[in-house]
Coordinates of C-alpha atoms in Angstrom, one line a residue:
A1 CA 8.1 -15.0 0.4
T2 CA 6.6 -15.7 -3.0
R3 CA 8.9 -18.6 -4.0
A4 CA 7.0 -21.8 -3.2
D5 CA 9.4 -23.6 -5.5
L6 CA 12.3 -22.8 -3.1
L7 CA 10.9 -22.8 0.4
P8 CA 8.4 -24.7 2.6
V9 CA 5.0 -23.1 3.1
A10 CA 5.8 -22.4 6.8
F11 CA 8.8 -20.3 5.8
L12 CA 6.7 -18.5 3.2
K13 CA 4.0 -17.5 5.7
E14 CA 6.6 -16.1 8.1
L15 CA 8.5 -14.2 5.4
S16 CA 5.3 -12.7 4.0
V17 CA 5.0 -10.7 7.2
L18 CA 7.9 -8.6 6.0
H19 CA 5.7 -7.3 3.2
D20 CA 3.7 -4.9 5.4
Q21 CA 3.8 -6.1 9.1
V22 CA 7.4 -5.4 10.2
P23 CA 7.7 -3.7 13.7
P24 CA 7.4 0.0 13.0
F25 CA 9.9 2.7 14.0
P26 CA 8.5 5.6 16.2
D27 CA 6.3 8.3 14.7
A28 CA 8.6 11.0 16.1
Q29 CA 11.4 9.7 13.9
A30 CA 9.2 9.4 10.9
F31 CA 7.8 12.9 11.3
A32 CA 11.3 14.4 11.8
I33 CA 12.4 12.8 8.5
I34 CA 9.4 14.3 6.7
E35 CA 10.1 17.8 8.1
E36 CA 13.9 17.6 7.5
D37 CA 13.5 16.4 3.9
L38 CA 10.6 18.7 2.9
G39 CA 11.9 21.7 4.8
R40 CA 8.5 22.5 6.3
S41 CA 6.6 21.7 9.5
L42 CA 4.3 18.6 9.4
G43 CA 1.3 20.8 10.2
S44 CA 1.9 23.1 7.2
I45 CA 1.8 20.1 4.8
F46 CA -0.9 17.9 6.3
S47 CA -4.1 18.8 8.1
E48 CA -4.1 15.3 9.7
I49 CA -1.9 12.2 9.7
S50 CA -2.5 8.8 11.2
E51 CA -1.1 8.0 14.7
G52 CA 1.1 5.1 13.9
P53 CA 1.7 3.7 10.4
I54 CA -1.0 1.8 8.5
A55 CA 1.7 -0.5 7.1
A56 CA 5.4 -1.1 7.9
A57 CA 7.8 -3.0 5.6
S58 CA 11.5 -3.7 5.6
L59 CA 12.6 -0.5 4.0
G60 CA 10.0 2.0 5.1
Q61 CA 6.5 2.5 6.6
V62 CA 3.3 4.2 5.3
Y63 CA 1.0 6.8 7.0
R64 CA -2.5 7.9 6.0
A65 CA -2.7 11.7 5.8
R66 CA -4.7 14.6 4.4
L67 CA -3.0 17.4 2.4
R68 CA -3.7 20.8 3.9
S69 CA -3.6 22.5 0.5
T70 CA -6.3 20.4 -1.3
G71 CA -7.9 18.1 1.4
E72 CA -6.9 15.0 -0.6
V73 CA -6.2 11.8 1.3
V74 CA -2.7 10.6 0.6
A75 CA -0.3 7.8 1.6
V76 CA 3.0 9.1 3.0
K77 CA 5.9 6.6 2.7
V78 CA 8.9 7.3 5.0
R79 CA 12.2 5.4 4.7
R80 CA 13.5 3.8 7.9
P81 CA 16.1 5.8 9.7
D82 CA 19.8 4.7 9.6
L83 CA 18.8 2.4 6.7
S84 CA 22.0 2.9 4.7
R85 CA 24.2 1.7 7.6
R86 CA 21.9 -1.3 8.3
V87 CA 21.9 -2.4 4.7
A88 CA 25.7 -2.0 4.4
L89 CA 26.1 -4.3 7.5
D90 CA 23.7 -6.9 6.1
M91 CA 25.4 -6.9 2.7
A92 CA 28.8 -7.3 4.3
V93 CA 27.5 -10.4 6.2
L94 CA 25.9 -11.8 3.0
D95 CA 29.1 -11.2 1.1
R96 CA 31.1 -13.2 3.6
V97 CA 28.6 -16.0 3.5
A98 CA 28.6 -16.0 -0.3
R99 CA 32.5 -16.1 -0.4
W100 CA 32.5 -19.0 2.2
T101 CA 29.9 -20.9 0.1
E102 CA 32.0 -20.5 -3.1
S103 CA 35.0 -21.7 -1.2
L104 CA 33.1 -24.9 -0.2
E105 CA 32.2 -25.5 -3.8
S106 CA 35.8 -25.4 -4.9
R107 CA 37.0 -27.7 -2.1
S108 CA 34.7 -30.7 -2.1
D109 CA 32.4 -32.7 -4.2
R110 CA 30.3 -33.2 -1.1
Y111 CA 28.5 -30.0 -2.0
D112 CA 27.2 -31.0 -5.4
F113 CA 23.8 -29.4 -4.5
L114 CA 25.5 -26.0 -4.7
K115 CA 26.9 -26.4 -8.2
F116 CA 23.9 -24.9 -9.9
L117 CA 25.1 -21.6 -8.6
R118 CA 28.8 -22.2 -8.9
G119 CA 30.7 -18.9 -9.0
E120 CA 27.4 -16.9 -8.9
W121 CA 26.9 -16.4 -5.2
V122 CA 29.0 -13.3 -4.8
S123 CA 27.8 -11.7 -8.0
S124 CA 24.2 -12.4 -7.0
I125 CA 24.7 -10.6 -3.7
H126 CA 26.3 -7.6 -5.4
E127 CA 23.3 -7.4 -7.8
F128 CA 21.0 -7.6 -4.8
D129 CA 23.0 -4.8 -3.2
R130 CA 22.7 -2.6 -6.3
V131 CA 19.0 -3.1 -6.7
L132 CA 18.3 -2.5 -3.0
H133 CA 20.1 0.9 -3.1
E134 CA 18.0 1.9 -6.1
E135 CA 14.9 0.9 -4.1
M136 CA 16.0 3.1 -1.2
D137 CA 15.8 6.2 -3.3
Y138 CA 12.2 7.3 -3.4
R139 CA 12.9 9.8 -6.2
R140 CA 13.7 7.0 -8.5
E141 CA 10.6 5.1 -7.5
A142 CA 8.5 8.2 -8.3
E143 CA 9.9 8.4 -11.8
S144 CA 9.3 4.7 -12.4
A145 CA 5.7 5.0 -11.2
K146 CA 5.1 7.9 -13.6
R147 CA 6.5 5.9 -16.5
F148 CA 4.4 2.9 -15.6
K149 CA 1.3 5.1 -15.3
A150 CA 1.9 6.6 -18.8
N151 CA 2.4 3.1 -20.3
F152 CA -1.0 2.0 -18.9
A153 CA -2.9 5.2 -19.6
S154 CA -5.2 3.5 -22.0
W155 CA -6.0 0.5 -19.7
S156 CA -9.1 1.4 -17.8
D157 CA -8.8 -1.6 -15.5
V158 CA -5.2 -0.8 -14.2
H159 CA -4.4 2.1 -11.8
V160 CA -1.2 3.6 -10.6
P161 CA -1.4 6.1 -7.7
R162 CA -0.6 9.7 -8.6
I163 CA 2.7 11.0 -7.1
H164 CA 2.9 14.4 -5.4
D165 CA 6.3 15.6 -6.4
A166 CA 6.2 18.8 -4.4
H167 CA 6.0 16.7 -1.2
S168 CA 8.5 13.9 -2.1
S169 CA 12.2 13.4 -1.7
E170 CA 14.8 10.7 -1.4
R171 CA 13.4 9.5 1.9
V172 CA 9.7 10.6 1.6
L173 CA 7.1 9.7 -1.0
V174 CA 3.6 11.2 -1.0
M175 CA 1.0 9.6 -3.3
E176 CA -2.7 9.2 -3.8
F177 CA -4.2 7.0 -1.2
I178 CA -5.8 3.8 -2.6
E179 CA -8.1 1.4 -0.7
G180 CA -8.6 -2.1 -1.9
I181 CA -8.3 -5.9 -1.4
K182 CA -5.1 -7.9 -1.5
V183 CA -4.9 -10.0 -4.6
T184 CA -4.3 -13.1 -2.4
D185 CA -7.5 -12.5 -0.4
L186 CA -9.7 -14.8 -2.5
E187 CA -12.6 -14.8 -0.2
G188 CA -12.5 -11.0 0.1
L189 CA -12.5 -10.7 -3.6
R190 CA -15.5 -12.9 -4.0
R191 CA -17.4 -11.0 -1.3
A192 CA -16.7 -7.8 -3.2
G193 CA -18.1 -9.4 -6.4
Q194 CA -14.7 -9.7 -8.0
S195 CA -13.6 -12.9 -9.8
P196 CA -10.1 -14.1 -8.6
R197 CA -9.7 -15.8 -12.0
A198 CA -10.4 -12.5 -13.9
I199 CA -8.0 -10.6 -11.6
N200 CA -5.3 -13.2 -12.2
E201 CA -5.8 -13.0 -16.0
R202 CA -5.6 -9.2 -15.8
L203 CA -2.4 -9.4 -13.8
Y204 CA -0.5 -11.6 -16.2
R205 CA -1.8 -9.6 -19.2
T206 CA -0.2 -6.5 -17.5
Y207 CA 3.1 -8.4 -17.2
F208 CA 3.0 -9.6 -20.8
K209 CA 2.7 -5.9 -21.8
Q210 CA 5.5 -4.9 -19.5
L211 CA 7.9 -7.7 -20.7
F212 CA 7.1 -7.8 -24.4
E213 CA 5.9 -4.3 -25.3
D214 CA 7.0 -1.6 -22.8
G215 CA 10.4 -3.0 -21.6
V216 CA 9.6 -1.3 -18.2
V217 CA 8.8 -3.9 -15.5
H218 CA 7.4 -3.6 -12.0
G219 CA 10.0 -5.9 -10.4
D220 CA 8.4 -6.6 -7.0
P221 CA 4.9 -8.0 -7.5
H222 CA 4.3 -9.4 -4.0
P223 CA 0.8 -9.2 -2.4
G224 CA 1.7 -6.1 -0.5
N225 CA 2.2 -4.2 -3.7
L226 CA -1.0 -5.2 -5.5
L227 CA -4.6 -4.2 -4.6
V228 CA -7.9 -4.7 -6.2
M229 CA -9.9 -1.5 -5.9
H230 CA -13.6 -1.6 -5.1
D231 CA -14.5 -0.8 -8.7
G232 CA -12.4 -3.8 -9.9
R233 CA -9.3 -1.9 -11.1
L234 CA -5.9 -3.5 -10.4
A235 CA -3.7 -1.0 -8.5
F236 CA 0.1 -1.3 -8.6
F237 CA 2.4 0.1 -5.8
D238 CA 6.1 0.3 -4.9
F239 CA 8.1 0.9 -8.1
G240 CA 11.4 1.0 -6.3
M241 CA 12.5 -2.3 -7.9
S242 CA 11.6 -1.6 -11.5
G243 CA 13.6 -3.1 -14.4
E244 CA 14.3 -2.1 -18.0
L245 CA 14.6 -4.6 -20.9
D246 CA 16.3 -3.5 -24.2
D247 CA 14.9 -4.4 -27.6
E248 CA 17.2 -7.4 -28.1
L249 CA 16.2 -9.0 -24.8
R250 CA 12.5 -8.4 -25.3
G251 CA 12.8 -10.0 -28.7
K252 CA 14.4 -13.1 -27.2
M253 CA 11.7 -13.3 -24.5
V254 CA 8.9 -13.1 -27.1
T255 CA 10.5 -15.9 -29.1
A256 CA 10.8 -18.0 -25.9
F257 CA 7.2 -17.3 -25.0
F258 CA 5.9 -18.6 -28.4
H259 CA 8.1 -21.6 -28.2
M260 CA 6.6 -22.4 -24.8
V261 CA 3.0 -21.9 -26.0
E262 CA 3.8 -24.2 -29.0
R263 CA 5.5 -26.8 -26.8
D264 CA 8.6 -26.5 -28.9
I265 CA 11.1 -28.0 -26.4
D266 CA 14.2 -27.8 -28.7
G267 CA 13.4 -24.1 -29.5
L268 CA 12.9 -23.3 -25.8
I269 CA 16.2 -24.9 -24.9
A270 CA 17.9 -22.7 -27.5
D271 CA 16.1 -19.7 -26.2
L272 CA 17.3 -20.3 -22.6
F273 CA 20.9 -20.4 -23.9
A274 CA 20.3 -17.2 -25.8
L275 CA 18.9 -15.6 -22.7
D276 CA 22.0 -16.7 -20.8

């Protein structure tokens, strides 16, 4: 939904609905998952919780609630029921399509347009499957969020919601509730007195730091996972798809970045080979 280089605009608009407007599953199922995973009744954890989710994406949906213990307003993220089976079915279908595509490549020169991914379809699907299963475990997301928050502790203009570990599990994640404006809502940003250009610069500076300095990368920067808070801070959400870069890879990327800035085409080509 963010790849205008691959798909027409009409496709992107339709796919962008999957960021936070997927048809939700019933509240009763969501609340049963919360009680089962946390081992307590809903009323003993929250003094109030929204009727219906405030956002629903492909892997889970989010409720607005208030903690009974502190009165803090929180976001409660609940994984979709039966998700493991559904994902396994989808991956089996994609695997068959990938194997069929690779067989076409090997049988005919009519499919020259597929050659840029020759032999990579099946391995790409397997990588997608691996990452998706990591994203389905909210405990892993919680740890990634805390690492990211620590890395940006000195950045006053970047915010990561605080995670409530005592109320989180593999299928439930409770965090500080953040209100703000989507980074793609340019008119909304201007009305709030925020400069879209300044927000854009802040966004790519955060990614330079992640890629070149920290080696811990927020791997899913779509508009549903980035908000501009009312005080101008850039808030990051959903760390289920985080990646890690070792020192060698970070060094190669830094070299490539400088070759790009210097318009050193030969150096950049060599970097691309080095990065495989």
